[in-house]
């Protein structure tokens, strides 16, 4: 099977799902050892990365005829995790609905403001509805770019709630202001530039 060049929106999870694998089978395959060492996290890829996809092997089971047999299919091992904060404090015991293209999942955040659910590997996102519809947030499920890329910095800041209008890959005024705001919270020099210290703090808050 040919290798796959990562494009917009691709992730280890979506590539694996599209080729009939669990993401661990792709990520831990020897053919991806160099990529794994470079990116370190299966959720972090960059456009142009090359992912090796091995041939899919069929599994044959020898069972007696004229008997009933049960086969259990494993689900997709993909977990979606979010922590909801307000002014830096956890939004605990908060009712929500996760709308994934019409599939509705109801729940309540825990004492730390967190929610988590298992999702199919090809899920692209949906909406997070809070407090009976008073707050609605788009949910986009995709890979993260490396923090060394401007897009990776923007993605993490946006996910943390800083005002990033769009993931442009450019150090525009909005991005510099968001970086400076993040630096202020972390008591770093407020340069507005993602230096190594800032990127390390950003990774600590959002791997």
Coordinates of N, CA and C in Angstrom, one line a residue:
X1 N 0.9 -1.2 0.0 CA 0.0 0.0 0.0 C 0.9 1.2 0.0
X2 N 0.6 2.2 -0.8 CA 1.4 3.4 -0.9 C 1.4 4.2 0.4
X3 N 2.4 5.0 0.6 CA 2.4 5.9 1.8 C 1.4 7.1 1.6
X4 N 1.0 7.7 2.7 CA 0.0 8.7 2.6 C 0.7 10.1 3.0
X5 N 0.6 11.1 2.1 CA 1.1 12.4 2.4 C 0.0 13.2 3.1
X6 N 0.3 13.7 4.3 CA -0.7 14.4 5.1 C -1.1 15.7 4.4
X7 N -2.5 15.8 4.3 CA -3.0 17.0 3.8 C -3.8 17.8 4.8
X8 N -4.6 18.8 4.4 CA -5.4 19.6 5.3 C -6.4 18.7 6.0
X9 N -6.4 18.8 7.3 CA -7.4 18.0 8.1 C -7.1 16.6 8.4
X10 N -6.0 16.1 7.7 CA -5.7 14.7 8.0 C -5.0 14.5 9.4
X11 N -5.2 13.3 9.9 CA -4.6 13.0 11.2 C -4.2 11.5 11.2
X12 N -3.4 11.1 12.1 CA -3.2 9.6 12.3 C -4.5 8.9 12.4
X13 N -5.4 9.4 13.2 CA -6.7 8.8 13.5 C -7.5 8.7 12.2
X14 N -7.6 9.8 11.4 CA -8.5 9.7 10.2 C -7.8 8.8 9.1
X15 N -6.5 8.9 9.0 CA -5.8 8.0 8.0 C -6.0 6.6 8.4
X16 N -5.8 6.2 9.7 CA -6.0 4.9 10.1 C -7.4 4.4 9.8
X17 N -8.4 5.2 10.2 CA -9.8 4.9 10.0 C -10.1 4.6 8.6
X18 N -9.6 5.5 7.7 CA -9.8 5.4 6.3 C -9.2 4.1 5.6
X19 N -8.2 3.5 6.3 CA -7.6 2.4 5.7 C -7.9 1.1 6.5
X20 N -8.8 1.2 7.5 CA -9.2 0.0 8.2 C -8.4 -0.4 9.4
X21 N -7.6 0.5 9.9 CA -6.8 0.2 11.1 C -7.2 1.0 12.3
X22 N -6.8 0.6 13.5 CA -6.8 1.4 14.6 C -5.6 2.3 14.6
X23 N -5.7 3.5 15.2 CA -4.6 4.5 15.0 C -3.3 4.0 15.6
X24 N -3.4 3.2 16.7 CA -2.1 2.7 17.3 C -1.4 1.8 16.4
X25 N -2.1 1.0 15.5 CA -1.4 0.1 14.6 C -0.6 0.9 13.6
X26 N -1.1 2.1 13.2 CA -0.3 2.9 12.3 C 0.8 3.7 13.0
X27 N 0.5 4.3 14.1 CA 1.5 5.1 14.8 C 2.7 4.3 15.3
X28 N 2.4 3.0 15.8 CA 3.5 2.2 16.3 C 4.1 1.3 15.3
X29 N 3.7 1.4 14.1 CA 4.3 0.6 13.0 C 5.8 1.0 12.8
X30 N 6.7 0.1 12.5 CA 8.1 0.4 12.3 C 8.3 1.3 11.2
X31 N 7.5 1.3 10.2 CA 7.6 2.2 9.0 C 7.4 3.6 9.4
X32 N 6.8 3.9 10.6 CA 6.6 5.3 11.0 C 7.4 5.7 12.2
X33 N 8.5 4.9 12.4 CA 9.4 5.2 13.6 C 10.0 6.6 13.5
X34 N 10.4 7.0 12.3 CA 11.1 8.3 12.1 C 10.1 9.4 12.4
X35 N 8.9 9.2 11.8 CA 7.8 10.2 12.0 C 7.4 10.3 13.5
X36 N 7.3 9.2 14.1 CA 7.0 9.1 15.6 C 8.0 9.9 16.4
X37 N 9.3 9.6 16.1 CA 10.4 10.3 16.8 C 10.4 11.8 16.6
X38 N 10.0 12.2 15.4 CA 10.0 13.6 15.1 C 8.8 14.4 15.7
X39 N 7.6 13.8 15.6 CA 6.4 14.5 16.1 C 6.0 14.2 17.5
X40 N 6.4 12.9 18.0 CA 6.2 12.5 19.4 C 4.8 12.3 19.9
X41 N 3.9 13.0 19.2 CA 2.5 12.9 19.6 C 1.6 12.5 18.4
X42 N 0.8 11.5 18.5 CA 0.0 11.1 17.3 C -1.0 12.2 16.9
X43 N -1.3 13.1 17.7 CA -2.2 14.2 17.4 C -1.5 15.3 16.7
X44 N -0.2 15.3 16.6 CA 0.5 16.4 16.0 C 1.2 15.9 14.7
X45 N 0.7 16.5 13.6 CA 1.3 16.3 12.3 C 1.3 17.6 11.6
X46 N 2.0 17.6 10.4 CA 2.1 18.8 9.6 C 1.9 18.5 8.2
X47 N 1.2 19.3 7.5 CA 0.9 19.1 6.0 C 2.2 18.8 5.3
X48 N 2.3 17.7 4.6 CA 3.5 17.2 3.9 C 4.2 16.1 4.6
X49 N 3.9 15.8 5.9 CA 4.4 14.6 6.5 C 3.9 13.4 5.8
X50 N 4.8 12.4 5.8 CA 4.4 11.1 5.1 C 4.2 10.0 6.1
X51 N 3.0 9.4 6.0 CA 2.6 8.3 6.9 C 2.6 7.0 6.2
X52 N 3.3 6.0 6.7 CA 3.4 4.7 6.1 C 2.1 3.9 6.5
X53 N 1.4 3.3 5.6 CA 0.3 2.5 5.8 C 0.6 1.1 5.3
X54 N 0.7 0.1 6.2 CA 1.0 -1.2 5.8 C -0.2 -1.9 5.1
X55 N 0.0 -3.0 4.5 CA -1.1 -3.8 3.9 C -2.0 -4.3 5.0
X56 N -3.3 -4.2 4.7 CA -4.2 -4.7 5.7 C -4.3 -6.3 5.6
X57 N -4.1 -6.9 6.7 CA -4.1 -8.4 6.7 C -5.5 -8.9 7.1
X58 N -6.0 -9.9 6.4 CA -7.2 -10.5 6.8 C -7.0 -11.5 7.9
X59 N -7.9 -11.5 8.8 CA -7.9 -12.5 9.9 C -8.9 -13.6 9.7
X60 N -8.4 -14.8 9.6 CA -9.2 -16.0 9.3 C -9.4 -16.8 10.6
X61 N -10.6 -17.1 11.0 CA -10.9 -17.9 12.2 C -11.5 -19.2 11.8
X62 N -11.0 -20.3 12.4 CA -11.4 -21.6 12.1 C -12.5 -22.0 13.1
X63 N -13.7 -22.1 12.7 CA -14.8 -22.4 13.6 C -15.7 -23.6 13.0
X64 N -16.2 -24.4 13.9 CA -17.1 -25.5 13.4 C -18.3 -25.0 12.8
X65 N -18.8 -25.8 11.8 CA -20.1 -25.5 11.1 C -21.2 -25.9 12.0
X66 N -22.4 -25.4 11.6 CA -23.7 -25.8 12.3 C -23.6 -25.5 13.8
X67 N -22.9 -24.5 14.2 CA -22.8 -24.0 15.6 C -22.9 -22.5 15.6
X68 N -23.4 -22.0 16.7 CA -23.5 -20.5 16.8 C -22.2 -20.0 17.5
X69 N -21.7 -18.9 16.8 CA -20.5 -18.3 17.3 C -20.7 -16.8 17.5
X70 N -20.1 -16.2 18.5 CA -20.2 -14.8 18.8 C -18.9 -14.1 18.5
X71 N -18.9 -13.0 17.7 CA -17.8 -12.2 17.4 C -18.0 -10.8 17.9
X72 N -17.0 -10.3 18.6 CA -17.2 -8.9 19.2 C -16.2 -8.0 18.4
X73 N -16.8 -7.0 17.8 CA -16.0 -6.0 17.1 C -15.6 -4.9 18.0
X74 N -14.4 -4.6 18.0 CA -13.8 -3.5 18.9 C -14.3 -2.1 18.3
X75 N -14.5 -1.2 19.2 CA -14.8 0.2 18.8 C -13.6 1.0 18.5
X76 N -13.8 2.2 18.0 CA -12.7 3.1 17.7 C -12.1 3.6 19.0
X77 N -10.8 3.4 19.2 CA -10.2 3.9 20.5 C -9.8 5.4 20.4
X78 N -10.8 6.3 20.2 CA -10.5 7.7 20.1 C -11.3 8.4 21.1
X79 N -10.6 9.1 22.0 CA -11.3 9.8 23.1 C -11.2 11.3 22.9
X80 N -12.4 12.0 23.0 CA -12.4 13.5 22.9 C -12.5 14.0 24.4
X81 N -11.5 14.9 24.7 CA -11.5 15.5 26.0 C -11.5 17.0 25.9
X82 N -12.3 17.6 26.8 CA -12.3 19.1 26.9 C -12.4 19.5 28.3
X83 N -11.8 20.6 28.7 CA -11.9 21.2 30.0 C -12.5 22.6 29.8
X84 N -13.6 22.9 30.5 CA -14.3 24.1 30.4 C -13.9 25.0 31.6
X85 N -13.5 26.2 31.3 CA -13.0 27.2 32.3 C -13.8 28.5 32.1
X86 N -13.9 29.3 33.2 CA -14.4 30.6 33.1 C -13.5 31.5 34.1
X87 N -12.8 32.4 33.5 CA -11.9 33.3 34.3 C -10.9 32.4 35.0
X88 N -10.5 31.3 34.3 CA -9.4 30.4 34.9 C -9.9 29.4 35.9
X89 N -11.2 29.4 36.2 CA -11.8 28.5 37.2 C -12.6 27.4 36.4
X90 N -12.6 26.2 36.9 CA -13.3 25.1 36.3 C -14.8 25.3 36.3
X91 N -15.5 25.0 35.2 CA -17.0 25.1 35.2 C -17.5 23.7 35.5
X92 N -17.6 23.4 36.8 CA -17.9 22.1 37.3 C -19.4 21.9 37.3
X93 N -19.8 20.6 37.2 CA -21.2 20.1 37.3 C -22.1 20.9 36.3
X94 N -21.6 21.2 35.1 CA -22.3 21.9 34.1 C -22.9 21.0 33.1
X95 N -24.2 21.1 32.9 CA -24.9 20.2 31.9 C -24.6 20.7 30.5
X96 N -24.4 19.7 29.6 CA -24.0 20.0 28.2 C -24.6 18.9 27.3
X97 N -24.7 19.3 26.0 CA -25.0 18.3 24.9 C -24.0 18.4 23.8
X98 N -23.4 17.3 23.5 CA -22.4 17.2 22.4 C -23.2 16.7 21.1
X99 N -23.3 17.6 20.1 CA -24.0 17.3 18.9 C -23.0 17.0 17.8
X100 N -22.9 15.7 17.5 CA -21.9 15.3 16.5 C -22.7 14.8 15.2
X101 N -23.0 15.8 14.4 CA -23.7 15.6 13.2 C -25.1 14.9 13.4
X102 N -25.8 15.3 14.4 CA -27.1 14.7 14.6 C -27.1 13.7 15.8
X103 N -26.0 13.1 16.1 CA -25.9 12.2 17.2 C -25.7 13.0 18.5
X104 N -26.6 13.0 19.4 CA -26.6 13.8 20.6 C -26.1 13.0 21.8
X105 N -25.1 13.6 22.5 CA -24.6 13.0 23.7 C -24.7 14.0 24.9
X106 N -25.5 13.6 25.9 CA -25.8 14.5 27.0 C -24.9 14.1 28.2
X107 N -24.5 15.1 29.0 CA -23.6 14.8 30.1 C -23.5 16.0 31.0
X108 N -22.6 15.8 32.0 CA -22.3 16.9 33.0 C -20.8 16.9 33.2
X109 N -20.2 18.1 33.2 CA -18.8 18.2 33.5 C -18.5 17.7 34.9
X110 N -17.2 17.3 35.1 CA -16.9 16.8 36.4 C -16.4 18.0 37.3
X111 N -15.9 17.6 38.5 CA -15.5 18.7 39.4 C -14.3 19.5 38.9
X112 N -13.6 19.0 37.9 CA -12.5 19.8 37.3 C -12.9 20.5 36.0
X113 N -14.2 20.5 35.7 CA -14.7 21.1 34.5 C -14.5 20.3 33.2
X114 N -14.2 19.0 33.4 CA -13.8 18.2 32.2 C -15.0 17.4 31.7
X115 N -14.9 17.1 30.4 CA -15.8 16.1 29.8 C -15.0 15.3 28.8
X116 N -15.4 14.0 28.7 CA -14.7 13.2 27.7 C -15.7 12.1 27.2
X117 N -15.5 11.8 25.9 CA -16.3 10.8 25.2 C -15.5 10.0 24.2
X118 N -15.9 8.8 24.0 CA -15.3 8.0 22.9 C -16.0 8.4 21.6
X119 N -15.2 8.6 20.5 CA -15.7 9.0 19.2 C -15.2 8.1 18.1
X120 N -16.0 8.0 17.0 CA -15.5 7.3 15.8 C -14.3 8.0 15.2
X121 N -13.3 7.3 14.6 CA -12.1 7.9 14.1 C -12.3 8.8 13.0
X122 N -13.5 8.7 12.3 CA -13.7 9.6 11.1 C -14.6 10.8 11.5
X123 N -14.8 11.1 12.8 CA -15.6 12.2 13.3 C -14.9 13.5 13.0
X124 N -15.5 14.5 12.4 CA -14.9 15.7 12.1 C -15.3 16.9 13.0
X125 N -16.3 16.6 13.8 CA -16.7 17.7 14.8 C -18.2 17.8 14.8
X126 N -18.6 19.0 15.4 CA -20.0 19.3 15.6 C -20.2 20.5 16.5
X127 N -21.1 20.4 17.5 CA -21.3 21.5 18.4 C -21.3 21.1 19.8
X128 N -20.9 22.0 20.7 CA -21.0 21.7 22.1 C -22.0 22.7 22.7
X129 N -23.1 22.2 23.2 CA -24.2 23.1 23.6 C -24.2 23.0 25.1
X130 N -24.2 24.2 25.8 CA -24.1 24.3 27.2 C -25.3 25.1 27.8
X131 N -25.7 24.6 28.9 CA -26.7 25.3 29.7 C -28.0 25.5 28.9
X132 N -28.5 24.4 28.3 CA -29.7 24.4 27.6 C -29.8 25.2 26.4
X133 N -28.6 25.5 25.8 CA -28.6 26.2 24.5 C -28.2 27.7 24.7
X134 N -27.9 28.1 25.9 CA -27.5 29.5 26.1 C -26.1 29.8 25.5
X135 N -25.3 28.7 25.5 CA -24.0 28.8 24.9 C -23.8 27.7 23.9
X136 N -23.3 28.0 22.7 CA -23.1 27.0 21.7 C -21.7 27.3 21.1
X137 N -20.9 26.2 21.1 CA -19.5 26.4 20.6 C -19.2 25.3 19.5
X138 N -18.6 25.7 18.4 CA -18.3 24.7 17.3 C -17.2 23.8 17.9
X139 N -17.3 22.6 17.5 CA -16.3 21.6 17.9 C -15.6 21.1 16.6
X140 N -14.3 21.3 16.5 CA -13.6 20.8 15.3 C -12.6 19.8 15.7
X141 N -12.7 18.6 15.2 CA -11.7 17.5 15.6 C -10.8 17.3 14.4
X142 N -9.5 17.6 14.7 CA -8.5 17.4 13.6 C -7.2 17.4 14.3
X143 N -6.1 17.2 13.5 CA -4.8 17.2 14.1 C -4.3 18.6 14.6
X144 N -3.3 18.6 15.4 CA -2.6 19.8 15.7 C -1.3 19.9 14.9
X145 N -1.0 21.1 14.5 CA 0.3 21.3 13.8 C 1.4 21.4 14.9
X146 N 2.6 21.2 14.6 CA 3.7 21.3 15.6 C 3.7 22.7 16.2
X147 N 4.1 22.9 17.4 CA 4.2 24.2 18.1 C 5.2 25.1 17.5
X148 N 6.2 24.5 16.7 CA 7.2 25.3 16.1 C 6.7 26.0 14.8
X149 N 5.5 25.6 14.4 CA 4.8 26.3 13.3 C 3.8 27.4 13.8
X150 N 3.7 28.5 13.1 CA 2.8 29.5 13.6 C 1.3 29.0 13.7
X151 N 1.0 28.1 12.7 CA -0.4 27.5 12.8 C -0.5 26.7 14.1
X152 N 0.5 26.0 14.5 CA 0.5 25.2 15.8 C 0.3 26.1 17.0
X153 N 0.9 27.3 17.0 CA 0.8 28.2 18.0 C -0.7 28.8 18.0
X154 N -1.2 29.1 16.9 CA -2.5 29.7 16.7 C -3.6 28.7 17.2
X155 N -3.4 27.4 16.8 CA -4.4 26.4 17.1 C -4.5 26.2 18.6
X156 N -3.3 26.2 19.3 CA -3.3 26.0 20.7 C -3.9 27.2 21.5
X157 N -3.5 28.4 21.0 CA -4.1 29.6 21.7 C -5.6 29.7 21.5
X158 N -6.1 29.4 20.3 CA -7.5 29.4 20.0 C -8.2 28.4 20.9
X159 N -7.7 27.2 21.0 CA -8.3 26.2 21.8 C -8.3 26.5 23.3
X160 N -7.4 27.4 23.7 CA -7.3 27.8 25.1 C -8.2 29.0 25.4
X161 N -8.9 29.5 24.3 CA -9.8 30.6 24.5 C -9.3 32.0 24.2
X162 N -8.1 32.1 23.6 CA -7.5 33.4 23.2 C -8.1 33.8 21.9
X163 N -8.3 35.1 21.6 CA -9.0 35.6 20.4 C -8.2 35.5 19.2
X164 N -8.2 34.3 18.5 CA -7.6 34.1 17.2 C -8.7 34.0 16.2
X165 N -8.9 35.0 15.4 CA -10.0 34.9 14.4 C -9.9 33.8 13.4
X166 N -8.7 33.5 12.9 CA -8.5 32.4 12.0 C -7.1 31.8 12.0
X167 N -6.9 30.6 11.7 CA -5.6 29.9 11.7 C -5.0 30.3 10.3
X168 N -4.2 31.4 10.3 CA -3.7 31.9 9.1 C -2.3 31.5 8.8
X169 N -1.5 31.1 9.8 CA -0.1 30.8 9.6 C 0.8 32.1 9.6
X170 N 0.1 33.2 9.9 CA 0.9 34.5 9.8 C 0.9 35.1 11.2
X171 N 2.0 35.8 11.6 CA 2.0 36.5 12.8 C 1.4 37.9 12.7
X172 N 0.0 37.8 12.6 CA -0.7 39.1 12.4 C -0.9 39.7 13.8
X173 N -1.6 40.9 13.8 CA -1.8 41.6 15.0 C -2.6 40.8 16.1
X174 N -3.6 40.1 15.6 CA -4.4 39.3 16.6 C -3.6 38.2 17.2
X175 N -2.7 37.6 16.4 CA -1.9 36.5 17.0 C -0.9 37.1 18.0
X176 N -0.2 38.2 17.6 CA 0.7 38.8 18.5 C 0.1 39.2 19.8
X177 N -1.2 39.7 19.7 CA -1.9 40.1 20.9 C -2.2 38.9 21.8
X178 N -2.6 37.8 21.1 CA -3.0 36.6 21.9 C -1.7 36.0 22.6
X179 N -0.6 36.0 21.8 CA 0.7 35.5 22.4 C 1.1 36.4 23.6
X180 N 0.9 37.7 23.5 CA 1.3 38.6 24.6 C 0.4 38.4 25.8
X181 N -0.9 38.1 25.5 CA -1.9 37.9 26.6 C -1.5 36.6 27.3
X182 N -1.1 35.6 26.6 CA -0.7 34.3 27.1 C 0.6 34.5 28.0
X183 N 1.5 35.2 27.4 CA 2.8 35.5 28.1 C 2.5 36.2 29.5
X184 N 1.5 37.1 29.5 CA 1.2 37.9 30.7 C 0.7 36.9 31.8
X185 N -0.2 36.0 31.4 CA -0.7 35.0 32.3 C 0.4 34.1 32.9
X186 N 1.4 33.8 32.1 CA 2.5 32.9 32.5 C 3.6 33.7 33.1
X187 N 3.4 35.1 33.2 CA 4.5 35.9 33.8 C 5.8 35.8 33.0
X188 N 5.6 35.8 31.7 CA 6.8 35.8 30.8 C 6.9 37.2 30.2
X189 N 8.0 37.5 29.6 CA 8.2 38.8 28.9 C 7.2 39.0 27.8
X190 N 6.4 40.0 27.8 CA 5.3 40.2 26.9 C 5.8 40.8 25.6
X191 N 6.4 40.0 24.8 CA 7.0 40.4 23.5 C 6.0 40.2 22.4
X192 N 5.0 39.3 22.5 CA 4.1 39.0 21.5 C 4.6 38.1 20.4
X193 N 5.8 37.6 20.7 CA 6.5 36.6 19.8 C 6.6 35.3 20.5
X194 N 6.4 34.2 19.8 CA 6.4 32.8 20.3 C 7.8 32.3 20.5
X195 N 8.6 32.8 21.4 CA 10.0 32.3 21.6 C 9.9 31.0 22.3
X196 N 11.1 30.4 22.5 CA 11.2 29.0 23.0 C 10.5 28.9 24.4
X197 N 10.7 29.8 25.2 CA 10.1 29.8 26.6 C 8.6 29.8 26.5
X198 N 8.1 30.7 25.6 CA 6.6 30.8 25.4 C 6.1 29.5 24.8
X199 N 6.7 28.9 23.8 CA 6.3 27.6 23.2 C 6.3 26.5 24.2
X200 N 7.3 26.5 25.1 CA 7.4 25.4 26.1 C 6.2 25.6 27.1
X201 N 5.9 26.8 27.5 CA 4.7 27.0 28.4 C 3.4 26.7 27.7
X202 N 3.3 27.0 26.4 CA 2.1 26.6 25.6 C 1.9 25.1 25.5
X203 N 3.0 24.4 25.3 CA 2.9 22.9 25.3 C 2.6 22.4 26.6
X204 N 3.0 23.0 27.7 CA 2.7 22.5 29.0 C 1.2 22.7 29.3
X205 N 0.6 23.7 28.8 CA -0.8 24.0 28.9 C -1.7 23.2 27.9
X206 N -1.1 23.0 26.7 CA -1.9 22.4 25.6 C -0.9 21.6 24.8
X207 N -0.6 20.3 25.2 CA 0.4 19.5 24.4 C 0.0 19.3 23.0

